[in-house]
Amino acid sequence: MRKIWLIATTTYRRRIRSGMFLFLTFGLPVLMVIAGAVPFIRARGSDLPAVGYVDQTGRLATVTQVPVEDATLTLTAYPDIGAAQTAFQQGEIAGYLVIPDGYFQGQPAAFYAEEEPGGKLQVALIAFMRRAMLPDEPAWILDRLAGPSNLTYVARDSGEEITAGPAVAVRFAVPAVLALVFAIAVFTGAGQMGSAMVREKEQRSMEMIITSLAPRELVAGKVLGMTLLSLTQVGVWAIGGGIAFVLAFSSVVDVQTLSIPWEALTWGLLLGMPGYFLYAVLASGLGVMAGDSQQAQQLAGVLGMLGMAPLYLMGLLINAPDGPLAVGLTMFPLTAPMIGLFRMALVEVPTWQLIASLAILTASLVGSIWLVAHIFRAAMLMYGQALRPRQLLQALREV
Amino acid sequence: MTQSTYALEVHDISKTYATVRAVDNLSFEVHKGEIFGLLGPNGAGKTTSIRMILDIIKPDAGQISVLGGPMTEATKSRIGYLPEERGLYEDMTLLGTLLFLGQLKDLTRQTARARAEAYLRELELWDARDLKIEALSRGMNQKAQFVAATMHEPDLIIVDEPFSGLDPVNARIIKNLLYRMRDRGAAIMMSTHQMHQVEEMCQRILLIDHGSRVLYGPLDEIRRQFASNAVEVDLRGKLGHVPGVERLVSRNGGYRLLLQDGVQPEQLLRTLVNMPEITVERFERVETSLDEIFVRVVGRKVANEEGTA
C-alpha cells in the first residue's frame, strides 16, 4: 500500500503543476463565478434611480417612496404616458412604469427605460406594486405575500415530506447534475489517464519502476493519483459552480430554504468513485496498449464516449425509468453510476438495485485491475508500438 | 544449512515470441561478489533474458532463482537495474527523482535523501539537484540513472550498457562505483558491447547468440581456449630456421612466431634460449582479444548459417 500511495502522490504532484491543468482547473470556475456574479453585482451594486409611473387603472394608491433593503425607491405619479415621457426625456426620471387599464384582468405592466433595470430596481418595482395595491397593510404582510407558495407538503399516512417548488427542482437537479459531472469527469479523466500512460511509455521510465513493485501496484497507484487529480479538478469546478449558482440565483430563490438531498449525494459518491476508478483503470490499459499519444487519445476518446453513452438513452430512460433497460444499465458497471443517479432523479430506485449495482461495480474494478496489470506487463516495454491482439492474448495467458 | 554462493541461477529458460525463439534453453549462474559479463550480438536475447530474470516477462519454460529463491516483491528491493532503454520523469527534479525511486526500493525518505546527497556529491551532480531531468546533459542523465539503480545498495545489480554516453572520466567513476559494490559483496551482471570493459572488469562471461549459450565460464579460460598458438619475441642476433615454428614474421623490430601444432610456447622458449647466436630479450605469448573471440564465434555461426542456407 505504501508503494501505491507513493506512486499516487508522485503522479499527483507531477501533474498538478502542469500549466494546462492549472488553466483548465482554475480558469473554468473563474469564468463561472464571473458569469454568476454579473446579475448579483447588478442587483446589489446599483443605486435606485428616481422613476415615474402611470396608473391607468385608477385603482392604485399613490406611493412616492418604497424602502428596499438599504435603499429607498422614489417614485413620481404621472397622470398620463405623455407627462411621464416628457419627464423621462428631461432626465427627471430614469424610467416609467405603465400599469394598464386591464392590469387586474391579467394585462402586464411595462417599464420604459433606456436599458434593462438592475435586479435591485426590479425588486423595488414589484415592492411598489404590492404597496400600491395594499397601501394600508403592514410591511410584514407585504413581505410574506412576496412568496406565499413556498410550501412543504407532507404525506398524511407516512408523515414523509414531499417537497415542492424550488426544492423539487433541487431534488431532480442534484442527481442529474452529479451524473453530468460524472460524465464530464470520465470524459476528461479517461483522456488524461490514457495520455499519461503513453507519455510514461514514451519517457521509457517504466522498466526501472516496474522492477521495484508489482504491475498491479503501479496500475493502482497511477489510477489513484489521476483520480485524486480529477477529484481536485471536479471539486474546484463544483465549488466555482456552487458559488456561481448562489450568486446568480440568490436574488430569485431563497437558497437557505433548499434542503440538501443527502441520499442522492451518498449514492452519487458510492457509485461514482468506483465507477470513475473503473474508467481510469481501463483508460490506463488502453494508454499503455497504444503506440503513441495520438492513438492513446483516440482509444481513450472511445472509452469516454462510452461513459457519455447513457446521455443518448435519456429519452428511453425518462419514459421508463423502472423498465428492464434502465435496471439492466444500472447493473452494467460502465453505465451504473450515471444511470443510477439519473433514475434517482426520476423515481425511487429500490435500495437492493443500488447495492447490487455497487457490488457488481466493485467486482468489475478488481477484475479490471488484474486485467490491466497483465496488459501492462506485456505492453509497457513496447516502445513506440501498439500491442497486437495476439500479444494481448499471450499476456493474459501468462498468469 | 550452507548459504548458496550464487546470487543468480538460471536453468534452461526459454522464451518464444510468435515464431521467434528469443531465448533457447539458457542456463548460467552469477556468483556473489563477482562482475559477470553478459555478451552477445544485437538481438541475441540478452535483454529478453534480463527481463525474465527480473520477472518483467515470464519465461515459457525453465527456472530462475534470484538471491536464493524465486522472485518476490521483497526480492525486488534487493535488486538494482539499469536498463538499456532508460528514462526518468523529465518533469521531475533530479533530487526528487532519486527520492522517489529510492523510496520505491524500500528506503525511508531520510535514508534516500542521505544516500542521494552522498552519491550526487561524489558524482559531481549536487549543483544540479534542483534541475529538472529534461535540463540535464546526456552524461549527467546517465549518471543520475546509475545512482537511481544502485542507491539502495542492492545485492544483485544488473546493468545494461552502463558506459554508453559517458566520457572516459565519467566511465572511470562509474567503473569504480561498480568495483566498490562488488567488493561489498554484490553480484554484478553487466551487459555491454564494449569488450575492453569486459576484459578489464569481468571475471566470468556468458556469450549468447540466437538465444543460446555459445561461450560460458571464466574469462581467462575462454581466452586460453581461443589463444592463437603464437608468440612474440624481441631478441639480439639474427633468427633463421627455428624447429617447431611454422611461420616467422618480422614485426616492429621483433618477430611473431606461429608454432606448429602440438608445440608449446615453453618448448620454443627453451629452444631459443639454447641457440647461441641469439639473446632473447622479450618472450610473450600472443593473447586473443575478447573482441576477436566475439567476432570469431559469432561470425563463424553466421558463416555456418549462411552455408547451410
XYZ file of C-alpha atoms in Angstrom:
708
model
C 0.000 0.000 0.000
C 2.928 2.313 0.768
C 4.233 1.991 -2.773
C 0.778 2.531 -4.279
C 0.488 5.724 -2.279
C 3.992 6.806 -3.314
C 3.140 6.319 -6.989
C -0.188 8.113 -6.483
C 1.268 11.157 -4.720
C 4.147 11.442 -7.175
C 1.752 11.230 -10.134
C -0.495 13.822 -8.494
C 2.324 16.269 -7.717
C 3.828 15.980 -11.188
C 0.567 16.579 -12.993
C -0.923 19.274 -10.766
C 1.980 21.582 -11.544
C 1.414 21.496 -15.284
C 0.280 24.787 -16.788
C -2.545 23.241 -18.815
C -4.009 21.521 -15.767
C -3.913 24.722 -13.701
C -5.509 26.687 -16.529
C -8.302 24.146 -17.039
C -8.919 23.667 -13.330
C -8.995 27.261 -12.205
C -9.828 29.088 -15.424
C -13.255 27.498 -15.845
C -14.565 28.212 -12.322
C -13.301 31.782 -12.527
C -15.387 32.210 -15.684
C -18.389 30.579 -13.958
C -18.088 32.841 -10.927
C -17.773 35.911 -13.134
C -20.876 34.828 -15.079
C -22.776 34.215 -11.852
C -21.606 37.447 -10.281
C -22.897 39.685 -13.064
C -26.573 39.577 -12.019
C -25.526 39.617 -8.384
C -23.468 42.750 -8.863
C -26.204 44.355 -10.916
C -28.738 43.531 -8.216
C -26.604 44.567 -5.277
C -24.406 47.255 -6.579
C -26.778 49.620 -8.388
C -28.367 52.610 -6.698
C -32.068 53.119 -7.075
C -32.805 55.945 -9.514
C -35.953 58.067 -9.363
C -38.707 56.636 -11.562
C -42.217 57.525 -12.522
C -45.443 55.618 -13.002
C -48.737 55.971 -14.752
C -51.732 54.253 -13.159
C -54.249 53.703 -15.976
C -56.448 51.521 -13.736
C -57.178 54.411 -11.382
C -57.353 51.903 -8.543
C -53.851 52.068 -7.094
C -52.869 54.159 -4.125
C -50.369 56.941 -4.612
C -46.988 55.773 -3.377
C -43.942 58.019 -3.620
C -41.379 56.088 -1.603
C -40.696 52.352 -1.246
C -37.924 51.089 1.073
C -35.933 48.186 -0.388
C -33.161 46.686 1.716
C -30.770 49.546 2.464
C -32.185 51.981 -0.127
C -35.417 53.757 -0.982
C -37.103 53.926 -4.365
C -38.500 57.369 -5.085
C -41.490 57.485 -7.457
C -43.500 60.200 -9.108
C -47.077 59.586 -10.271
C -47.936 60.962 -13.704
C -51.481 61.406 -14.999
C -50.693 60.028 -18.437
C -47.944 58.488 -20.542
C -47.181 61.813 -22.276
C -46.309 63.510 -18.966
C -44.143 60.587 -17.921
C -42.418 60.597 -21.306
C -41.644 64.324 -21.028
C -40.171 63.882 -17.540
C -38.115 60.974 -18.846
C -36.827 62.999 -21.799
C -35.892 65.876 -19.493
C -33.909 63.461 -17.346
C -36.049 63.849 -14.260
C -36.669 60.120 -14.074
C -34.697 57.059 -15.198
C -37.795 55.304 -16.489
C -41.519 54.977 -16.006
C -43.897 52.169 -15.227
C -47.183 51.944 -17.033
C -49.921 49.963 -15.275
C -52.501 49.410 -17.999
C -56.212 49.591 -17.618
C -56.571 45.814 -17.919
C -53.904 45.086 -15.319
C -56.290 43.404 -12.906
C -57.587 41.281 -15.748
C -54.096 39.953 -16.406
C -52.581 42.543 -18.716
C -48.907 43.045 -17.841
C -47.403 46.287 -16.642
C -44.489 47.695 -18.656
C -41.426 49.630 -17.591
C -39.941 52.035 -20.146
C -36.266 52.930 -19.779
C -33.034 53.326 -21.726
C -31.786 49.907 -20.617
C -32.889 46.860 -18.682
C -33.266 47.799 -14.996
C -30.914 46.132 -12.482
C -32.129 43.355 -10.202
C -32.473 45.711 -7.277
C -34.737 48.098 -9.198
C -36.816 45.152 -10.435
C -37.332 44.010 -6.833
C -38.183 47.610 -5.835
C -40.769 47.989 -8.639
C -42.528 44.770 -7.555
C -42.486 46.005 -3.937
C -44.052 49.257 -5.169
C -46.851 47.341 -6.900
C -47.636 45.429 -3.711
C -47.630 48.595 -1.655
C -49.778 50.494 -4.196
C -52.351 47.713 -4.181
C -52.402 47.341 -0.402
C -51.472 50.738 0.975
C -52.771 50.126 4.469
C -51.301 46.714 5.214
C -48.146 46.403 7.401
C -44.808 45.722 5.705
C -44.507 42.139 7.046
C -47.723 41.130 5.263
C -46.418 42.558 2.026
C -43.108 40.727 2.533
C -44.904 37.425 3.099
C -47.006 37.994 0.011
C -43.785 38.015 -1.982
C -43.523 34.239 -1.556
C -46.623 32.707 -0.034
C -46.407 29.498 -2.077
C -43.079 28.267 -0.658
C -44.864 25.328 0.977
C -43.850 21.965 2.320
C -46.193 19.064 1.560
C -46.361 16.083 3.877
C -47.816 12.689 3.032
C -50.649 12.102 5.537
C -50.054 8.357 6.018
C -46.279 8.074 6.113
C -45.518 11.515 7.504
C -42.725 11.810 4.881
C -42.046 15.205 3.441
C -42.989 15.686 -0.188
C -41.169 18.765 -1.292
C -42.349 21.131 -3.954
C -41.384 24.314 -5.724
C -37.651 25.097 -5.920
C -36.961 22.128 -3.623
C -38.396 19.786 -6.259
C -36.042 21.285 -8.773
C -33.137 20.648 -6.436
C -34.273 17.087 -5.797
C -34.215 16.443 -9.529
C -31.275 18.646 -10.316
C -28.756 17.284 -7.805
C -28.623 13.677 -9.061
C -28.828 14.880 -12.662
C -26.000 17.345 -12.127
C -23.981 14.660 -10.316
C -24.483 12.304 -13.249
C -23.393 15.018 -15.643
C -20.340 15.832 -13.529
C -19.501 12.127 -13.543
C -19.775 12.010 -17.333
C -17.541 15.067 -17.720
C -15.038 13.683 -15.211
C -14.931 10.361 -17.056
C -14.580 12.033 -20.429
C -11.735 14.325 -19.383
C -10.215 11.843 -16.910
C -10.064 8.979 -19.416
C -8.232 11.190 -21.888
C -5.781 12.392 -19.265
C -5.175 8.867 -17.997
C -4.572 7.456 -21.469
C -2.134 10.175 -22.452
C -0.371 9.966 -19.071
C 0.300 6.273 -19.602
C 1.545 6.629 -23.143
C 3.767 9.526 -22.050
C 5.176 7.271 -19.365
C 5.870 4.698 -22.040
C 7.465 7.305 -24.291
C 9.726 8.518 -21.483
C 10.886 4.921 -21.012
C 10.735 5.178 -17.252
C 8.596 2.124 -16.656
C 11.237 -0.556 -16.984
C 13.118 0.805 -13.994
C 9.979 1.379 -11.938
C 8.417 -1.977 -12.662
C 11.419 -3.747 -11.107
C 10.541 -2.057 -7.819
C 6.898 -3.028 -7.454
C 4.179 -5.270 -8.838
C 2.393 -4.172 -12.043
C -0.936 -4.096 -10.162
C 0.612 -1.680 -7.632
C 1.795 0.554 -10.452
C -1.665 0.486 -12.072
C -3.421 1.155 -8.763
C -1.018 3.965 -7.860
C -1.325 5.664 -11.239
C -5.099 5.394 -11.212
C -5.338 6.670 -7.639
C -3.086 9.627 -8.438
C -5.019 10.539 -11.564
C -8.312 10.118 -9.716
C -7.183 12.468 -6.964
C -6.236 14.867 -9.710
C -9.664 14.602 -11.322
C -11.340 14.997 -7.932
C -9.340 18.149 -7.375
C -10.401 19.439 -10.758
C -14.049 18.498 -10.372
C -14.005 19.764 -6.760
C -12.706 23.170 -7.845
C -15.281 23.241 -10.637
C -18.050 22.260 -8.176
C -17.060 24.980 -5.720
C -16.866 27.501 -8.554
C -20.206 26.310 -9.924
C -21.788 26.436 -6.456
C -20.621 29.992 -5.862
C -21.818 30.967 -9.340
C -25.213 29.337 -8.647
C -25.674 31.122 -5.319
C -24.606 34.457 -6.814
C -26.821 34.066 -9.856
C -29.990 32.882 -8.103
C -29.797 34.442 -4.656
C -31.969 37.336 -5.794
C -34.582 34.960 -7.218
C -34.650 31.972 -4.824
C -34.122 31.858 -1.081
C -31.170 29.461 -1.229
C -31.256 28.795 2.512
C -34.651 27.141 2.253
C -33.347 24.478 -0.171
C -32.591 21.149 1.519
C -29.588 19.040 0.512
C -30.592 15.638 -0.953
C -28.175 13.573 1.122
C -29.331 10.230 -0.275
C -28.506 11.217 -3.833
C -25.179 12.651 -2.761
C -24.272 9.496 -0.825
C -25.149 7.155 -3.670
C -23.502 9.529 -6.091
C -20.279 9.113 -4.136
C -20.684 5.353 -3.588
C -21.298 4.616 -7.265
C -19.328 7.485 -8.713
C -15.974 6.731 -7.081
C -15.578 3.059 -8.107
C -17.204 3.943 -11.435
C -14.586 6.578 -12.075
C -11.820 4.213 -10.904
C -13.072 1.609 -13.364
C -12.877 4.029 -16.284
C -9.454 5.230 -15.145
C -8.110 1.672 -14.925
C -9.449 0.807 -18.387
C -8.107 4.068 -19.808
C -4.676 3.327 -18.348
C -4.786 -0.098 -20.010
C -5.689 1.437 -23.351
C -2.997 4.074 -22.857
C -0.284 1.518 -22.293
C -1.502 -0.565 -25.246
C -1.279 2.423 -27.563
C 1.748 3.108 -29.702
C 1.742 6.889 -29.376
C -0.103 9.814 -27.796
C -2.458 10.241 -30.730
C -3.540 6.617 -30.624
C -3.942 6.817 -26.840
C -6.171 9.873 -27.190
C -8.312 8.095 -29.779
C -8.706 4.962 -27.662
C -9.435 6.986 -24.530
C -11.887 9.065 -26.545
C -13.843 5.914 -27.438
C -13.938 4.974 -23.756
C -15.008 8.494 -22.833
C -17.828 8.324 -25.389
C -18.925 5.075 -23.769
C -19.047 6.947 -20.456
C -21.340 9.522 -22.058
C -23.494 6.832 -23.726
C -26.310 6.983 -21.129
C -26.966 10.569 -22.236
C -28.048 9.265 -25.649
C -30.533 6.926 -23.997
C -32.114 9.606 -21.871
C -35.325 9.641 -23.859
C -35.917 5.932 -23.297
C -34.974 6.176 -19.644
C -37.263 9.096 -18.897
C -40.188 7.201 -20.428
C -39.487 4.039 -18.425
C -37.154 4.782 -15.513
C -38.030 1.467 -13.872
C -38.078 -0.587 -17.070
C -35.791 -3.524 -17.868
C -33.387 -1.357 -19.891
C -32.989 1.102 -17.014
C -32.491 -1.667 -14.445
C -30.083 -3.510 -16.733
C -27.975 -0.419 -17.326
C -27.965 0.237 -13.567
C -26.318 -3.174 -13.142
C -23.839 -2.750 -16.034
C -20.665 -1.399 -14.428
C -19.757 1.128 -17.115
C -23.193 2.793 -17.042
C -24.140 2.114 -13.409
C -23.145 5.469 -11.853
C -24.824 7.662 -14.449
C -27.967 5.596 -14.909
C -28.332 5.024 -11.161
C -28.172 8.751 -10.492
C -30.483 9.700 -13.354
C -33.048 7.200 -12.161
C -32.783 8.605 -8.641
C -33.729 11.954 -10.110
C -36.838 10.472 -11.680
C -38.081 7.704 -9.357
C -37.446 5.977 -6.071
C -34.792 3.394 -7.026
C -35.063 0.212 -4.882
C -32.137 0.011 -2.464
C -31.377 -3.599 -3.458
C -30.738 -2.464 -7.008
C -28.285 0.178 -5.871
C -26.479 -2.279 -3.577
C -26.312 -4.922 -6.337
C -25.031 -2.309 -8.751
C -22.325 -1.271 -6.282
C -21.284 -4.900 -5.725
C -21.003 -5.606 -9.480
C -19.118 -2.356 -9.986
C -16.612 -3.160 -7.229
C -16.040 -6.699 -8.543
C -15.518 -5.311 -12.050
C -12.997 -2.825 -10.708
C -10.948 -5.549 -9.031
C -11.110 -7.647 -12.216
C -10.091 -4.735 -14.391
C -7.025 -4.008 -12.227
C -5.968 -7.647 -12.624
C -6.542 -7.492 -16.369
C -4.751 -4.213 -16.917
C -1.806 -5.296 -14.736
C -1.249 -8.164 -17.192
C -1.578 -5.893 -20.191
C 0.935 -3.597 -18.528
C 3.466 -6.357 -18.239
C 3.281 -7.075 -21.953
C 2.806 -3.613 -23.390
C 4.845 -1.235 -21.268
C 8.143 -2.149 -22.881
C 6.916 -1.956 -26.455
C 8.293 1.488 -27.049
C 6.554 3.238 -29.924
C 4.476 0.154 -30.757
C 0.884 -0.781 -30.103
C 0.008 -4.118 -28.509
C -1.373 -6.510 -31.104
C -4.299 -8.824 -30.292
C -2.094 -11.924 -30.369
C 0.311 -10.318 -27.869
C -2.610 -9.279 -25.716
C -3.840 -12.864 -25.562
C -0.367 -14.116 -24.724
C -0.102 -11.552 -21.912
C -3.388 -12.706 -20.452
C -2.300 -16.339 -20.577
C 0.870 -15.595 -18.589
C -0.752 -15.569 -15.170
C 22.340 -25.192 6.041
C 25.010 -23.649 3.829
C 24.189 -20.500 2.001
C 24.360 -20.584 -1.775
C 27.303 -18.754 -3.309
C 25.115 -17.863 -6.258
C 23.260 -14.604 -6.456
C 21.517 -15.769 -9.592
C 20.799 -19.222 -11.002
C 19.167 -19.625 -14.376
C 18.150 -23.103 -15.512
C 17.008 -23.915 -19.030
C 14.895 -20.831 -19.610
C 13.205 -20.349 -22.960
C 11.028 -17.672 -24.475
C 9.292 -17.598 -27.823
C 7.623 -14.588 -29.432
C 5.264 -15.738 -32.157
C 7.630 -17.858 -34.273
C 10.874 -16.367 -32.985
C 12.763 -18.313 -30.320
C 14.237 -15.347 -28.415
C 15.858 -17.447 -25.674
C 16.530 -21.165 -26.029
C 17.292 -23.392 -23.020
C 19.678 -20.921 -21.468
C 21.447 -21.771 -18.203
C 24.065 -19.895 -16.198
C 24.933 -18.696 -12.715
C 26.245 -15.467 -11.296
C 28.324 -15.622 -8.112
C 28.067 -13.245 -5.207
C 30.861 -10.684 -5.301
C 31.724 -11.062 -8.989
C 31.281 -8.965 -12.082
C 29.746 -11.188 -14.729
C 29.644 -10.221 -18.382
C 26.604 -10.984 -20.480
C 27.603 -10.667 -24.106
C 26.014 -11.245 -27.430
C 25.282 -9.571 -30.740
C 22.216 -7.378 -31.162
C 19.049 -9.454 -30.973
C 20.831 -12.368 -29.304
C 18.317 -12.483 -26.439
C 20.255 -10.606 -23.751
C 17.518 -8.101 -22.890
C 14.819 -10.792 -23.005
C 16.889 -12.883 -20.594
C 17.375 -9.933 -18.256
C 13.660 -9.150 -18.330
C 12.837 -12.750 -17.464
C 15.304 -12.667 -14.576
C 13.638 -9.506 -13.306
C 10.150 -11.001 -13.684
C 9.139 -8.303 -16.142
C 8.221 -11.049 -18.585
C 7.614 -14.716 -17.818
C 9.703 -17.496 -19.361
C 7.843 -20.176 -21.294
C 9.977 -22.796 -19.570
C 12.809 -23.085 -17.051
C 13.515 -21.850 -13.555
C 15.158 -18.733 -12.220
C 16.430 -18.334 -8.677
C 17.266 -14.781 -7.645
C 19.130 -14.225 -4.373
C 18.278 -17.688 -3.149
C 14.717 -18.161 -4.357
C 12.040 -17.204 -6.833
C 11.458 -13.517 -7.434
C 9.155 -11.926 -4.843
C 8.164 -8.338 -4.159
C 10.641 -8.318 -1.240
C 13.430 -9.526 -3.543
C 12.848 -6.573 -5.871
C 14.187 -4.200 -3.226
C 17.483 -6.129 -3.221
C 17.972 -5.737 -6.965
C 19.304 -2.771 -8.874
C 18.583 -2.496 -12.570
C 19.890 -0.073 -15.126
C 18.024 -0.907 -18.333
C 19.310 -0.183 -21.795
C 16.068 1.609 -22.687
C 16.207 4.072 -19.867
C 14.416 7.226 -18.982
C 13.410 9.224 -15.969
C 10.440 11.526 -15.486
C 11.565 14.604 -17.382
C 9.374 16.992 -15.419
C 10.786 15.975 -12.032
C 13.890 17.404 -10.403
C 16.984 15.263 -10.082
C 16.783 15.072 -6.288
C 13.022 14.481 -6.368
C 13.523 11.617 -8.832
C 16.119 9.939 -6.641
C 13.970 10.322 -3.516
C 11.030 8.777 -5.370
C 12.968 5.844 -6.815
C 14.852 5.278 -3.557
C 11.617 5.040 -1.613
C 10.232 2.633 -4.206
C 13.174 0.409 -3.241
C 12.021 0.498 0.372
C 14.412 3.165 1.627
C 12.937 5.604 4.138
C 12.724 9.166 2.906
C 15.527 10.178 5.270
C 17.832 7.375 4.122
C 17.004 8.025 0.479
C 17.849 11.698 0.965
C 21.134 10.929 2.717
C 22.187 8.404 0.057
C 21.105 10.637 -2.820
C 23.062 13.526 -1.380
C 26.195 11.408 -0.928
C 26.028 9.992 -4.456
C 25.241 13.326 -6.068
C 28.220 14.903 -4.372
C 30.502 12.014 -5.355
C 29.351 12.152 -8.974
C 29.564 15.948 -9.045
C 25.826 16.332 -9.627
C 24.973 18.123 -6.390
C 24.712 21.531 -8.023
C 22.190 20.088 -10.492
C 19.945 18.568 -7.799
C 17.120 21.059 -8.341
C 17.276 20.939 -12.132
C 14.593 19.061 -13.992
C 15.702 15.839 -15.636
C 14.979 17.326 -19.072
C 17.599 20.005 -18.366
C 20.407 17.515 -17.648
C 23.078 16.684 -20.210
C 23.246 13.137 -21.555
C 26.195 12.270 -19.342
C 24.540 13.745 -16.247
C 21.365 11.859 -17.058
C 23.320 8.642 -17.401
C 24.994 9.129 -14.033
C 21.658 10.028 -12.435
C 20.173 6.779 -13.734
C 23.075 4.835 -12.354
C 22.540 6.393 -8.924
C 18.822 5.632 -9.132
C 19.587 1.992 -9.905
C 22.116 1.464 -7.134
C 21.495 3.915 -4.300
C 19.634 1.278 -2.272
C 22.822 -0.835 -2.210
C 21.354 -3.934 -3.827
C 22.772 -7.452 -3.608
C 22.281 -8.085 -7.313
C 22.944 -5.358 -9.841
C 22.065 -5.761 -13.500
C 23.423 -3.058 -15.750
C 22.779 -2.900 -19.468
C 25.364 -0.822 -21.343
C 26.352 1.180 -18.247
C 29.024 3.206 -20.043
C 27.116 4.336 -23.105
C 27.122 8.092 -23.417
C 29.870 8.571 -20.839
C 33.233 10.209 -21.410
C 36.332 8.342 -20.142
C 36.410 10.305 -16.874
C 32.792 9.564 -16.016
C 33.140 5.978 -17.243
C 36.008 5.584 -14.762
C 33.830 6.992 -11.946
C 31.029 4.512 -12.708
C 33.540 1.686 -13.008
C 34.961 2.479 -9.571
C 31.461 2.534 -8.114
C 30.822 -0.910 -9.601
C 34.087 -2.206 -8.124
C 33.094 -0.817 -4.749
C 29.737 -2.587 -4.941
C 31.403 -5.830 -5.963
C 33.844 -5.518 -3.046
C 30.854 -5.035 -0.758
C 29.680 -8.477 -1.904
C 27.141 -7.538 -4.537
C 26.857 -9.632 -7.690
C 27.016 -7.545 -10.826
C 25.775 -8.718 -14.189
C 26.906 -6.386 -16.938
C 25.649 -6.487 -20.473
C 27.729 -4.486 -22.899
C 29.252 -4.413 -26.329
C 32.373 -2.674 -25.063
C 34.689 -5.671 -24.954
C 37.602 -3.806 -23.409
C 35.395 -3.010 -20.413
C 34.520 -6.688 -20.065
C 38.173 -7.702 -20.312
C 39.041 -5.207 -17.635
C 36.167 -5.813 -15.238
C 34.626 -9.266 -15.595
C 35.784 -12.492 -14.020
C 33.369 -14.693 -15.949
C 31.290 -14.221 -19.063
C 28.381 -15.681 -20.946
C 28.209 -15.178 -24.678
C 24.826 -15.888 -26.206
C 23.705 -15.867 -29.775
C 20.233 -16.590 -31.168
C 19.104 -17.137 -27.590
C 21.563 -19.967 -26.931
C 24.716 -20.221 -24.890
C 27.814 -20.049 -27.066
C 30.567 -19.421 -24.528
C 30.382 -19.566 -20.750
C 32.937 -19.589 -17.969
C 35.937 -17.753 -16.539
C 37.293 -15.190 -18.946
C 40.888 -16.443 -18.556
C 39.919 -19.961 -19.551
C 37.972 -18.768 -22.560
C 40.854 -16.649 -23.712
C 43.232 -19.569 -23.296
C 40.838 -21.705 -25.237
C 40.955 -19.226 -28.098
C 44.603 -18.301 -27.737
C 46.404 -18.463 -31.039
C 49.491 -20.694 -30.944
C 51.820 -17.780 -31.484
C 54.453 -15.862 -29.569
C 56.179 -12.547 -29.984
C 59.866 -12.217 -29.251
C 62.412 -9.397 -29.164
C 65.984 -10.572 -29.485
C 69.527 -9.674 -30.382
C 71.049 -11.533 -33.303
C 69.529 -12.894 -36.473
C 66.900 -15.562 -36.374
C 66.967 -18.244 -39.006
C 65.177 -21.549 -39.075
C 63.678 -22.484 -35.703
C 62.463 -26.049 -35.110
C 58.750 -26.227 -34.232
C 57.935 -22.898 -35.884
C 55.646 -22.999 -38.869
C 55.923 -19.374 -39.890
C 58.082 -16.470 -38.855
C 57.134 -12.843 -39.417
C 59.394 -9.901 -38.721
C 57.436 -7.259 -36.883
C 58.384 -3.906 -35.276
C 61.958 -4.915 -34.759
C 60.938 -8.259 -33.290
C 59.352 -11.432 -34.565
C 55.985 -13.115 -34.416
C 56.372 -16.895 -34.495
C 53.463 -19.139 -35.380
C 54.027 -22.531 -33.772
C 53.395 -25.897 -35.366
C 50.520 -27.923 -33.988
C 51.460 -29.634 -30.716
C 54.365 -27.348 -30.000
C 54.050 -25.492 -26.716
C 55.473 -21.970 -26.184
C 57.559 -23.291 -23.271
C 59.324 -25.730 -25.635
C 60.042 -22.919 -28.071
C 61.455 -20.728 -25.302
C 63.859 -23.499 -24.329
C 64.922 -23.891 -27.955
C 65.533 -20.153 -28.372
C 67.495 -19.841 -25.142
C 69.732 -22.701 -26.243
C 70.558 -21.035 -29.575
C 73.992 -19.391 -29.135
C 73.664 -16.892 -31.977
C 70.776 -15.013 -30.350
C 69.860 -13.444 -26.990
C 66.176 -13.365 -26.064
C 65.114 -10.011 -24.588
C 61.328 -10.460 -24.571
C 59.157 -13.535 -24.998
C 55.396 -13.150 -24.861
C 52.531 -15.403 -25.737
C 50.126 -13.680 -28.120
C 46.714 -13.395 -26.443
C 43.493 -13.301 -28.392
C 41.346 -10.293 -27.539
C 37.766 -10.801 -26.435
C 36.752 -8.691 -29.362
C 38.438 -11.182 -31.676
C 36.866 -14.130 -29.875
C 33.451 -12.483 -30.159
C 33.836 -11.873 -33.868
C 35.276 -15.316 -34.410
C 32.469 -17.143 -32.557
C 29.540 -15.070 -33.727
C 30.986 -14.655 -37.211
C 31.569 -18.418 -37.520
C 27.961 -19.031 -36.563
C 26.762 -16.560 -39.143
C 29.011 -18.144 -41.781
C 27.753 -21.636 -40.866
C 24.159 -20.486 -41.134
C 24.802 -18.852 -44.472
C 26.499 -22.026 -45.627
C 23.578 -24.151 -44.504
C 21.164 -21.829 -46.199
